PDB file of C-alpha atoms in Angstrom:
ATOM      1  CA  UNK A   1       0.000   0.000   0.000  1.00 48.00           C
ATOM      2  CA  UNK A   2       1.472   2.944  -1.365  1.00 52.00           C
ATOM      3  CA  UNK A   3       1.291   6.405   1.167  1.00 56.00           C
ATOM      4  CA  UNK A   4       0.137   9.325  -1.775  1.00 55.00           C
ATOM      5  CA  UNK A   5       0.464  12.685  -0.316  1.00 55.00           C
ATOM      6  CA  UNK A   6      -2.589  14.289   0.906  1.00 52.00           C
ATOM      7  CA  UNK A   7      -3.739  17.810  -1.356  1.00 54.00           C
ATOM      8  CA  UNK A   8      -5.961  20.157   0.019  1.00 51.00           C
ATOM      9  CA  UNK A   9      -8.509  21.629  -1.633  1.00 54.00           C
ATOM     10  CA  UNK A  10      -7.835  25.537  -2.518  1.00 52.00           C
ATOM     11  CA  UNK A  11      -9.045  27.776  -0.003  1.00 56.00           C
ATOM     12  CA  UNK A  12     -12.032  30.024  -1.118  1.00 62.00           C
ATOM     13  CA  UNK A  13     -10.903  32.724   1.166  1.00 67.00           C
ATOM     14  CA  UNK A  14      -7.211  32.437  -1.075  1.00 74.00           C
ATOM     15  CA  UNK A  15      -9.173  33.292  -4.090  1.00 78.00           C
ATOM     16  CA  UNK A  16     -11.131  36.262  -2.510  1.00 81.00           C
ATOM     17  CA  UNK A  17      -7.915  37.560  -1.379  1.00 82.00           C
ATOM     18  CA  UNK A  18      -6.167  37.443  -5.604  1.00 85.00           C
ATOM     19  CA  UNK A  19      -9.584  39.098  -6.136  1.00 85.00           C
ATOM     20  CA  UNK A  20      -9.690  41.894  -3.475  1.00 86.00           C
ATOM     21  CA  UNK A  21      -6.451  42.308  -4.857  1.00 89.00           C
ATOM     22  CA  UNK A  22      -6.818  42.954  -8.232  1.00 91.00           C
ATOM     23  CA  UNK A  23      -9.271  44.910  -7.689  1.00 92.00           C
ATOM     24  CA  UNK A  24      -7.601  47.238  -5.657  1.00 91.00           C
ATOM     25  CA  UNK A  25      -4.632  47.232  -8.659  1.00 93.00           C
ATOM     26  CA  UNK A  26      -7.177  48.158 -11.241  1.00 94.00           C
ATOM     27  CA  UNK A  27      -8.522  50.830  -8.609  1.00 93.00           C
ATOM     28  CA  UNK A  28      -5.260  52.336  -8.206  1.00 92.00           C
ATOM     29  CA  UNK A  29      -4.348  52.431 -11.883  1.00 92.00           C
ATOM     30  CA  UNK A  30      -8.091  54.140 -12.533  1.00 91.00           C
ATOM     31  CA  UNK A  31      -7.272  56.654  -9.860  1.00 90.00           C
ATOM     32  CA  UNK A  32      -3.723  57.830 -11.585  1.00 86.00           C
ATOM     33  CA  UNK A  33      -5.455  58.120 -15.376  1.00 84.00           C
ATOM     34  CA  UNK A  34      -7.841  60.136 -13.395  1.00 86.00           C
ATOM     35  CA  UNK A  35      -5.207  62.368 -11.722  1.00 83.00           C
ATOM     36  CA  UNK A  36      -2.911  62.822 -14.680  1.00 78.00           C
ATOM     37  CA  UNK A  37      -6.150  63.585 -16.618  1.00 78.00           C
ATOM     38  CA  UNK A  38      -7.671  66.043 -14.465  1.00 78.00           C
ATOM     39  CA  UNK A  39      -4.638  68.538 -13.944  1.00 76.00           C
ATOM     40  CA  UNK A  40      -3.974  68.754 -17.917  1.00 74.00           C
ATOM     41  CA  UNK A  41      -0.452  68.085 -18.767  1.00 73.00           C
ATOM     42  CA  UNK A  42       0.520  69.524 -21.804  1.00 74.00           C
ATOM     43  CA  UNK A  43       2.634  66.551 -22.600  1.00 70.00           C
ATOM     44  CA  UNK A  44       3.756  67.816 -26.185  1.00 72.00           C
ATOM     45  CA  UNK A  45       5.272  71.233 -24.458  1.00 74.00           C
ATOM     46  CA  UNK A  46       7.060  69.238 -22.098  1.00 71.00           C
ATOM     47  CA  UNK A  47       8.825  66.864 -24.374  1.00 72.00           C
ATOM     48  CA  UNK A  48       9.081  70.110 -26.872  1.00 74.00           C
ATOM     49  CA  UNK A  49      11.970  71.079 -28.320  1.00 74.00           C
ATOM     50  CA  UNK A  50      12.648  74.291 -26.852  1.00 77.00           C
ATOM     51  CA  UNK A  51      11.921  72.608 -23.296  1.00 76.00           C
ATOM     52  CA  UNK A  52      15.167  69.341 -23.808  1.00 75.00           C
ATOM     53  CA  UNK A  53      17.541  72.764 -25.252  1.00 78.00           C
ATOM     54  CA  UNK A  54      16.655  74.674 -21.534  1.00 76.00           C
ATOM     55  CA  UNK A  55      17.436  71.446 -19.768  1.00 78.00           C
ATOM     56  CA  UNK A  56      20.291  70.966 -21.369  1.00 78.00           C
ATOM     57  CA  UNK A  57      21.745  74.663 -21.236  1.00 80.00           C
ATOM     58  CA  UNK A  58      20.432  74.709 -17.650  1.00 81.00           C
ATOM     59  CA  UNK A  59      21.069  71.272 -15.921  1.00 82.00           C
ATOM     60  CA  UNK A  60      24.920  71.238 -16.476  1.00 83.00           C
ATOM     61  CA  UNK A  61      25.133  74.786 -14.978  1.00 82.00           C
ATOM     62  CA  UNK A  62      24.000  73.127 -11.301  1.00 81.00           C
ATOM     63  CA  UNK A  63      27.196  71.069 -11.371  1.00 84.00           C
ATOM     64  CA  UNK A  64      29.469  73.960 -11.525  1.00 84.00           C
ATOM     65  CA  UNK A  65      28.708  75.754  -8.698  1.00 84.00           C
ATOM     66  CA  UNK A  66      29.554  79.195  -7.590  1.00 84.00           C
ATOM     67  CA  UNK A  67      32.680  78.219  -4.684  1.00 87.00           C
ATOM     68  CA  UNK A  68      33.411  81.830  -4.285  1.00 86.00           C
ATOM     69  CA  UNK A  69      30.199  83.120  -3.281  1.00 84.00           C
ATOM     70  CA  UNK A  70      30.657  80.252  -0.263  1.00 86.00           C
ATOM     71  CA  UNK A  71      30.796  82.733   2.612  1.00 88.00           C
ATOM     72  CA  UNK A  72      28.093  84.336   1.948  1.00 88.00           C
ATOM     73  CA  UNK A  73      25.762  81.275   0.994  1.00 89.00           C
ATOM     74  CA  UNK A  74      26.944  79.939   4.276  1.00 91.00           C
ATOM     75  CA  UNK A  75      25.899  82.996   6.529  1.00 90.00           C
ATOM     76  CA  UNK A  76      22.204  82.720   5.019  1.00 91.00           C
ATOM     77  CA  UNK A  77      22.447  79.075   6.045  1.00 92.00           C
ATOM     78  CA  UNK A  78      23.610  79.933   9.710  1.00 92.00           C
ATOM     79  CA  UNK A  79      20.922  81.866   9.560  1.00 92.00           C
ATOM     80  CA  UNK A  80      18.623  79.193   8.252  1.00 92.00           C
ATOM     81  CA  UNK A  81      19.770  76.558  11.128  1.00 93.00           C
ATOM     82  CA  UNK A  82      19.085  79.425  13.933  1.00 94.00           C
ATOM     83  CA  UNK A  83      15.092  79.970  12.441  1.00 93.00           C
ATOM     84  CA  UNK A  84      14.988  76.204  12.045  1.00 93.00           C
ATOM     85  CA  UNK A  85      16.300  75.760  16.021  1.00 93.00           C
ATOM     86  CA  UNK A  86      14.871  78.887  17.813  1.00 94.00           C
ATOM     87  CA  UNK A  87      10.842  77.709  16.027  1.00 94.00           C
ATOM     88  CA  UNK A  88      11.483  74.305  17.413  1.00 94.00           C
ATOM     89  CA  UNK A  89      12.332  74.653  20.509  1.00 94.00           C
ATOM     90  CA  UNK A  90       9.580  77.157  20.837  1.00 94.00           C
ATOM     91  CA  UNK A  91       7.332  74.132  19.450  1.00 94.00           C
ATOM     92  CA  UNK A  92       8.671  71.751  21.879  1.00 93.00           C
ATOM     93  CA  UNK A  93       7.520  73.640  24.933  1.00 94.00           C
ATOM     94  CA  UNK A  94       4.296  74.803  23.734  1.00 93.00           C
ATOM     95  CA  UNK A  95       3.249  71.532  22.509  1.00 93.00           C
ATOM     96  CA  UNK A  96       3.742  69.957  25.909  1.00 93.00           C
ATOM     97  CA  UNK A  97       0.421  71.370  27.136  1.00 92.00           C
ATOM     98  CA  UNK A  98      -1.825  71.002  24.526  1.00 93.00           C
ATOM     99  CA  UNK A  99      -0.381  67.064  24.471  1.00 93.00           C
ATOM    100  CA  UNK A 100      -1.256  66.724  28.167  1.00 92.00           C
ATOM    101  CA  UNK A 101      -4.548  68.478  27.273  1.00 91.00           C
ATOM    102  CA  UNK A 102      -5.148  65.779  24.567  1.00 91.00           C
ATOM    103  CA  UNK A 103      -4.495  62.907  26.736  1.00 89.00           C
ATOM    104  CA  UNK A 104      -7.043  60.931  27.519  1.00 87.00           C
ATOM    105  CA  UNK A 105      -5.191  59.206  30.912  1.00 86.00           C
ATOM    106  CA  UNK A 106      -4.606  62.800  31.609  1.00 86.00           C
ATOM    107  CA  UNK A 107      -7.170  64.875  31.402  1.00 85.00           C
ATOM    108  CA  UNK A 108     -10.503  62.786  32.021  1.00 84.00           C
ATOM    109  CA  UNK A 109     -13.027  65.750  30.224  1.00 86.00           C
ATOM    110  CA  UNK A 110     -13.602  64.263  26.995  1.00 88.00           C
ATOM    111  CA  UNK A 111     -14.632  67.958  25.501  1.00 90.00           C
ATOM    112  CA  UNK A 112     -11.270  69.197  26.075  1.00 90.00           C
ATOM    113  CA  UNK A 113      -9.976  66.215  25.049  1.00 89.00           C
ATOM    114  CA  UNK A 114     -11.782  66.937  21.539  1.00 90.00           C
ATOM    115  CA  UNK A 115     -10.654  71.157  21.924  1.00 91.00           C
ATOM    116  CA  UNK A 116      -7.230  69.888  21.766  1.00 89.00           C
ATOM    117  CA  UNK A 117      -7.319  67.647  19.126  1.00 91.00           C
ATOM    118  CA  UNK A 118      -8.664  70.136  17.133  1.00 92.00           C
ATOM    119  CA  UNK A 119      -6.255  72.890  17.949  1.00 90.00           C
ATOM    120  CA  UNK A 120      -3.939  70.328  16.932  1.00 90.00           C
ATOM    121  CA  UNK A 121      -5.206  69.483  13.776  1.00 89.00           C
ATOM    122  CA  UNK A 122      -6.007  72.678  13.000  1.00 89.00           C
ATOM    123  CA  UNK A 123      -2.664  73.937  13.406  1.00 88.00           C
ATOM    124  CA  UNK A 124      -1.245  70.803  11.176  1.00 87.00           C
ATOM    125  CA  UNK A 125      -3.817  71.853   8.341  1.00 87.00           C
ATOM    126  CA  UNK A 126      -1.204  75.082   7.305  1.00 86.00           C
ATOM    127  CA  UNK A 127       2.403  74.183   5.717  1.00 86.00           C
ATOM    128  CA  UNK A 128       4.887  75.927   7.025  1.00 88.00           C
ATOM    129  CA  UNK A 129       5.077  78.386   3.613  1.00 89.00           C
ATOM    130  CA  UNK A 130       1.835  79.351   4.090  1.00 90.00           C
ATOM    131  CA  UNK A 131       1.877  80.329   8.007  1.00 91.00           C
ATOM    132  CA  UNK A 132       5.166  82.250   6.429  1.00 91.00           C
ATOM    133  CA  UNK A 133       3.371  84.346   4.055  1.00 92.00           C
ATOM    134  CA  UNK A 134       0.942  85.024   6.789  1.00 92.00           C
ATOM    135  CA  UNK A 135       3.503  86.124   9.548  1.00 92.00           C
ATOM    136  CA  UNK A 136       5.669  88.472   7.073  1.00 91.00           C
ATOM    137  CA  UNK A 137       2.738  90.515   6.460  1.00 91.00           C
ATOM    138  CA  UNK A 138       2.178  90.634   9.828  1.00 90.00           C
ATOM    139  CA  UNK A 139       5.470  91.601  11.229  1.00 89.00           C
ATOM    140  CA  UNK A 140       7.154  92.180   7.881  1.00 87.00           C
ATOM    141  CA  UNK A 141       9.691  90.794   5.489  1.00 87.00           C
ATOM    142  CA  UNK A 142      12.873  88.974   8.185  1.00 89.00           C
ATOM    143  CA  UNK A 143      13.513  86.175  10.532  1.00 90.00           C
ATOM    144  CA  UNK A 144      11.024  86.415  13.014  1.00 92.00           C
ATOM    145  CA  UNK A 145       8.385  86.006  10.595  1.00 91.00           C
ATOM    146  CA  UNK A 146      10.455  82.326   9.704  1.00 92.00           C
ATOM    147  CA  UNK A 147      10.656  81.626  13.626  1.00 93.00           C
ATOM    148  CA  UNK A 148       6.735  82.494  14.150  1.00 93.00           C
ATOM    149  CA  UNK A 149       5.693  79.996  10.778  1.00 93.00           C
ATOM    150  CA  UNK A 150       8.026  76.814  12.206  1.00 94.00           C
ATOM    151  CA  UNK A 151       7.462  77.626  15.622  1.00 93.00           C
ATOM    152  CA  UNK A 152       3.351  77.280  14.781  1.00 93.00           C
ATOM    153  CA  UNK A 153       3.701  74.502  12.131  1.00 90.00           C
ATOM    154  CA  UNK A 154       5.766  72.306  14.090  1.00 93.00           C
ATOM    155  CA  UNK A 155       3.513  72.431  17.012  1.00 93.00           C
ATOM    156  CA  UNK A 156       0.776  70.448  15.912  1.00 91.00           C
ATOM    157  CA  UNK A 157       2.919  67.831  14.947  1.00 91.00           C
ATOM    158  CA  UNK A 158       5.013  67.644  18.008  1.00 94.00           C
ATOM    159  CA  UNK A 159       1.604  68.093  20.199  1.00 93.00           C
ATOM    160  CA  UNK A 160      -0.151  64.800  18.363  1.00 92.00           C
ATOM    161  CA  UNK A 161       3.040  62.876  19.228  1.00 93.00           C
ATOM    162  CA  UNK A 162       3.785  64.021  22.723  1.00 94.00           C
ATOM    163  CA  UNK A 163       0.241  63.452  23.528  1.00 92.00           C
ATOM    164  CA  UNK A 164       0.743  59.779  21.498  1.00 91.00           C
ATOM    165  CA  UNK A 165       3.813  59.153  24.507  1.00 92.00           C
ATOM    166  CA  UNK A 166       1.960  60.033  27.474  1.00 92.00           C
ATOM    167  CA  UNK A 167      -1.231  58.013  26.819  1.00 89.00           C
ATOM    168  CA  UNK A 168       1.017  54.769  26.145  1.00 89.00           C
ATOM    169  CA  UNK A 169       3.240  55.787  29.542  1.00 87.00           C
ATOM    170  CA  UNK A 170       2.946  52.510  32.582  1.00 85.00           C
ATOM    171  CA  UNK A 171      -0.139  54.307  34.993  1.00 85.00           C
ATOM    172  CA  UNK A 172       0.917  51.954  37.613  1.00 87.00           C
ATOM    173  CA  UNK A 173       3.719  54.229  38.613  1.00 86.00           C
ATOM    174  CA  UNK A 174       1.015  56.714  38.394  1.00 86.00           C
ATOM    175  CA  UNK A 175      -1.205  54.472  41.198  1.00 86.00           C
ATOM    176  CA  UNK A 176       1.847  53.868  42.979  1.00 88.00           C
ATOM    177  CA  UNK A 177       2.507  57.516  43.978  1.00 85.00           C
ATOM    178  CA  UNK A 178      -0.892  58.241  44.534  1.00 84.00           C
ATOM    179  CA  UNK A 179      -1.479  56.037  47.318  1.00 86.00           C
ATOM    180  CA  UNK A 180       1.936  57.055  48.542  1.00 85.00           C
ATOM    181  CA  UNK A 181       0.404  60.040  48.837  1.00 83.00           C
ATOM    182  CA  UNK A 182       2.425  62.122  46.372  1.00 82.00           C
ATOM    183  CA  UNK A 183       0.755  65.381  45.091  1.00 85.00           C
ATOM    184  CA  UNK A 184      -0.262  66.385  41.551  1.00 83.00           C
ATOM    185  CA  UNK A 185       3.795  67.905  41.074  1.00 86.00           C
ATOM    186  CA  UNK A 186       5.318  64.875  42.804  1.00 86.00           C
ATOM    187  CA  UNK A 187       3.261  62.864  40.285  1.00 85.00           C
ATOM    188  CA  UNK A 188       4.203  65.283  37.170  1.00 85.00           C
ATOM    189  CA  UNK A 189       8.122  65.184  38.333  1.00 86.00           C
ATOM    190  CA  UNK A 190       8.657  61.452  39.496  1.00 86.00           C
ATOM    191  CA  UNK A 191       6.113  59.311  38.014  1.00 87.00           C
ATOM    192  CA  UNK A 192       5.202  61.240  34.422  1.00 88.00           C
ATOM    193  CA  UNK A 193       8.056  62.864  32.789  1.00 87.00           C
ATOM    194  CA  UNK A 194      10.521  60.144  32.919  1.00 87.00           C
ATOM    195  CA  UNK A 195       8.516  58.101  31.142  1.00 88.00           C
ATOM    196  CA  UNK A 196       7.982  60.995  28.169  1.00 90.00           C
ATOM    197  CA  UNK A 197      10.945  63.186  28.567  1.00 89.00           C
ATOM    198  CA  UNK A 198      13.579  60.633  26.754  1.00 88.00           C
ATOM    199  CA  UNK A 199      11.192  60.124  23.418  1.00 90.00           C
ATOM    200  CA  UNK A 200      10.064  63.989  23.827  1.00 92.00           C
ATOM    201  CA  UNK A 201      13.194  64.906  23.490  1.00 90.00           C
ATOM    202  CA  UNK A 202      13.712  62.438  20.361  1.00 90.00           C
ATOM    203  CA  UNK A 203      10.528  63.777  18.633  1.00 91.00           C
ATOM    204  CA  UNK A 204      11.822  67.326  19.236  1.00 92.00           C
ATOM    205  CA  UNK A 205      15.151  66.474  17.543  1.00 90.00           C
ATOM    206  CA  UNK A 206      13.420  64.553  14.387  1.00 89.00           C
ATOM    207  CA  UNK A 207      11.199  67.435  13.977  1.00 92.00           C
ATOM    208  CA  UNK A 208      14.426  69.891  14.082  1.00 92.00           C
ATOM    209  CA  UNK A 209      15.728  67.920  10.985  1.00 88.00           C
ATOM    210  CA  UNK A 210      12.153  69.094   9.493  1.00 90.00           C
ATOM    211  CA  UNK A 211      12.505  72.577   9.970  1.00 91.00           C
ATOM    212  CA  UNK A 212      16.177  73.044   8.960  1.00 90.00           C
ATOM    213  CA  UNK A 213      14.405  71.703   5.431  1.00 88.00           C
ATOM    214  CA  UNK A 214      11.443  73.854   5.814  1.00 87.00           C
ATOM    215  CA  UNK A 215      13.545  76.889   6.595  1.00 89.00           C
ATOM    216  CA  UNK A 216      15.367  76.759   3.396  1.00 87.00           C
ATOM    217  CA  UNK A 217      12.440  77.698   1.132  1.00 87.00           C
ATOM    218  CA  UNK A 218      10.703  79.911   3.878  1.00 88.00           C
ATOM    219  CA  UNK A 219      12.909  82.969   2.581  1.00 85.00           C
ATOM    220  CA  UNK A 220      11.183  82.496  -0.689  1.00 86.00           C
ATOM    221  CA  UNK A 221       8.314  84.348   0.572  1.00 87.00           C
ATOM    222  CA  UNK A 222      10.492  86.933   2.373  1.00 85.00           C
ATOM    223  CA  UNK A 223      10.647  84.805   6.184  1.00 86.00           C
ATOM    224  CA  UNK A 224      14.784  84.800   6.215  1.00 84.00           C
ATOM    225  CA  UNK A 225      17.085  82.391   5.668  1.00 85.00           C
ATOM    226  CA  UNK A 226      18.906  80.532   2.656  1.00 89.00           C
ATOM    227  CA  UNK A 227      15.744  80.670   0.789  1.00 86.00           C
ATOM    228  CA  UNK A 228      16.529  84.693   0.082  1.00 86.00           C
ATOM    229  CA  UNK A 229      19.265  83.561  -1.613  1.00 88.00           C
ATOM    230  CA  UNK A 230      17.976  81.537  -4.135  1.00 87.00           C
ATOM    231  CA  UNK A 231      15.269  83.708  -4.996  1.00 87.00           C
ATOM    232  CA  UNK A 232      17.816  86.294  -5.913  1.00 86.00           C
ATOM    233  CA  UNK A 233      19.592  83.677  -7.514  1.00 86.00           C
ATOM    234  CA  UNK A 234      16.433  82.284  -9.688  1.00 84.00           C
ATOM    235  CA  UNK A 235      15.808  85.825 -10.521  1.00 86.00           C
ATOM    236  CA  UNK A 236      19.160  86.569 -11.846  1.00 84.00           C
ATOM    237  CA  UNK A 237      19.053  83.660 -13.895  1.00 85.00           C
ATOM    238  CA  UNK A 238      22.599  82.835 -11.897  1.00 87.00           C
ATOM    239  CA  UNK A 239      22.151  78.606 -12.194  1.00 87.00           C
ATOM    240  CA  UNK A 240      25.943  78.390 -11.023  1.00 89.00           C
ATOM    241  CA  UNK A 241      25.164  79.775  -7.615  1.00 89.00           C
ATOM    242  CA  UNK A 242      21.592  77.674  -7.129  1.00 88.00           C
ATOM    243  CA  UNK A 243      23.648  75.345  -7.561  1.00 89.00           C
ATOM    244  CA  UNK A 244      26.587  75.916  -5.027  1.00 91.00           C
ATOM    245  CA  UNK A 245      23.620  77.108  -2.952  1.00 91.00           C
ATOM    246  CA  UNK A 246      21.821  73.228  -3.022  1.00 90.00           C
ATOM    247  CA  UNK A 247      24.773  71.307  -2.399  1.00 91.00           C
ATOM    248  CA  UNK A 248      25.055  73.502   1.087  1.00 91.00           C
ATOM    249  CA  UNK A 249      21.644  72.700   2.026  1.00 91.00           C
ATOM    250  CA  UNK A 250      22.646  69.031   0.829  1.00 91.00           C
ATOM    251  CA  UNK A 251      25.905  69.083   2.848  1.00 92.00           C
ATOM    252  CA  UNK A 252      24.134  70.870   5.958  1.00 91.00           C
ATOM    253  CA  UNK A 253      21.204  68.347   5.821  1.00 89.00           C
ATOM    254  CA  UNK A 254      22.855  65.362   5.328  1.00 90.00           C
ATOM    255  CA  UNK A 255      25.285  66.549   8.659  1.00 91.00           C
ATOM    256  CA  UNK A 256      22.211  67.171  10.849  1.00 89.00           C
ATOM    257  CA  UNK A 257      20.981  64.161  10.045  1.00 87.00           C
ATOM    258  CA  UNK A 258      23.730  61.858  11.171  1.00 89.00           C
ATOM    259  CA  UNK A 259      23.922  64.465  14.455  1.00 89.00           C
ATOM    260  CA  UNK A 260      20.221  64.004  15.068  1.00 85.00           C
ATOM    261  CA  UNK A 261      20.197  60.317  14.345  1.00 82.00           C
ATOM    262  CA  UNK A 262      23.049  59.441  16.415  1.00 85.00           C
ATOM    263  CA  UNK A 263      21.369  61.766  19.889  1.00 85.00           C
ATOM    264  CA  UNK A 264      18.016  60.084  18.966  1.00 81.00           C
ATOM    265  CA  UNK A 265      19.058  56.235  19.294  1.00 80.00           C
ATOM    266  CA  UNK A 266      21.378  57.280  22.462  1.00 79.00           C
ATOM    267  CA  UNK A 267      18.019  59.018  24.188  1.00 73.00           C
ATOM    268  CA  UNK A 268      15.650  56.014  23.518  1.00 62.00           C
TER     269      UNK A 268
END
């Protein structure tokens, strides 16, 4: 008597699955005619003529950047850090409220709860450019208008990730000092912050790397920084400086990176 393998018959739930899936690859594809369709691309002007001669008579221009304009490109990018660190840290602090106020194992009011969400949301609804061209006609054409747009713009982001920390923090620490009979600032100092303060701090740093990017277009719309630079740049036509002017942000990016990266994995 000969042992034959045993075959199972095909699942029907496999076969819903190769269906659920194809349909959701037709879906997609519909969805991207659709796009590409509804913003009119003028396909023929961008594969013109006249458009592959200003690529090529452009393009090569980035890769010989302007080296002696490097002081002053590198001042504006000082500059560009400073907006990028003063609006963060700004964001850090303020954010540490609202996040508290979003909390659920904090505060038990469900309508604040719900206030500060939306504060939060609301304030992620405006990039950073935006709250920029809002603040320099407000206060005017420099810095401060820069330090007002990240310092905004990165609070909603940092407040719907602090709050994320504390509502996954151990509340039996929490229990433990309240029967001890520790007050509300015993609690807040021993039992609270360090369980958030080590990822805070990590969240603060990751959304520093943000705003060093977001403050290099921000002087675009007159807000300070590198992005002054390549406006004037643009405007001149000068493609040799643009281009000594994006491998600084490329060099200066890439560095903060590593920097932030490195603090990051030692905090957490």
């Amino acid at each position: 008597m000969t042992n034959q393998p045993l075959t199972l018959p095909e699942k029907p739930k496999s076969k819903l699955k190769l269906v659920k899936r194809i349909i959701a690859l037709i879906a997609i594809v519909l969805i991207y005619i659709w796009t590409f369709s509804s913003i009119s691309i003028r396909w023929e002007t961008i594969f013109s003529e006249r458009t592959l001669e200003n690529i090529d008579r452009i393009i090569p221009r980035f890769f010989q950047p302007a080296f002696e304009e490097t002081g002053s490109i590198l001042e504006m990018m000082f500059e560009t850090i400073f907006i990028a660190y003063t609006g963060s840290l700004a964001a850090a602090v303020i954010a540490v409220p609202l996040a508290f106020l979003c909390a659920s194992n904090m505060v038990k009011n469900k309508f604040l709860n719900t206030i500060g969400m939306w504060i939060l949301g609301a304030v992620r609804a405006f990039p950073e450019i935006v709250l920029a061209i809002i603040f320099v006609a407000a206060v005017g054409p420099n810095p401060f208008a820069g330090v007002l747009a990240i310092a905004i713009g990165s609070t909603g982001m940092l407040g719907k990730l602090y709050s994320e920390v504390i509502e996954s923090i151990d509340m039996n620490v929490i229990e433990t000092l309240e029967a001890s009979g520790a007050n509300k600032m015993q609690i807040l100092f021993y039992g609270i912050m360090p369980q958030v303060l080590p990822e805070f701090l990590s969240y603060a740093i990751y959304r520093f790397e943000i705003d060093v990017r977001a403050s290099s277009v921000l002087g675009i719309v007159g807000a300070g920084g590198i992005g002054t630079l390549i406006t004037f740049a643009y405007m001149n036509r000068n493609w040799e400086e643009v281009g000594m002017i994006l491998l600084v942000i490329i060099i200066t990016v890439t560095i903060i990176d590593q920097i932030s990266g490195f603090i990051r994995k030692r905090l957490v």
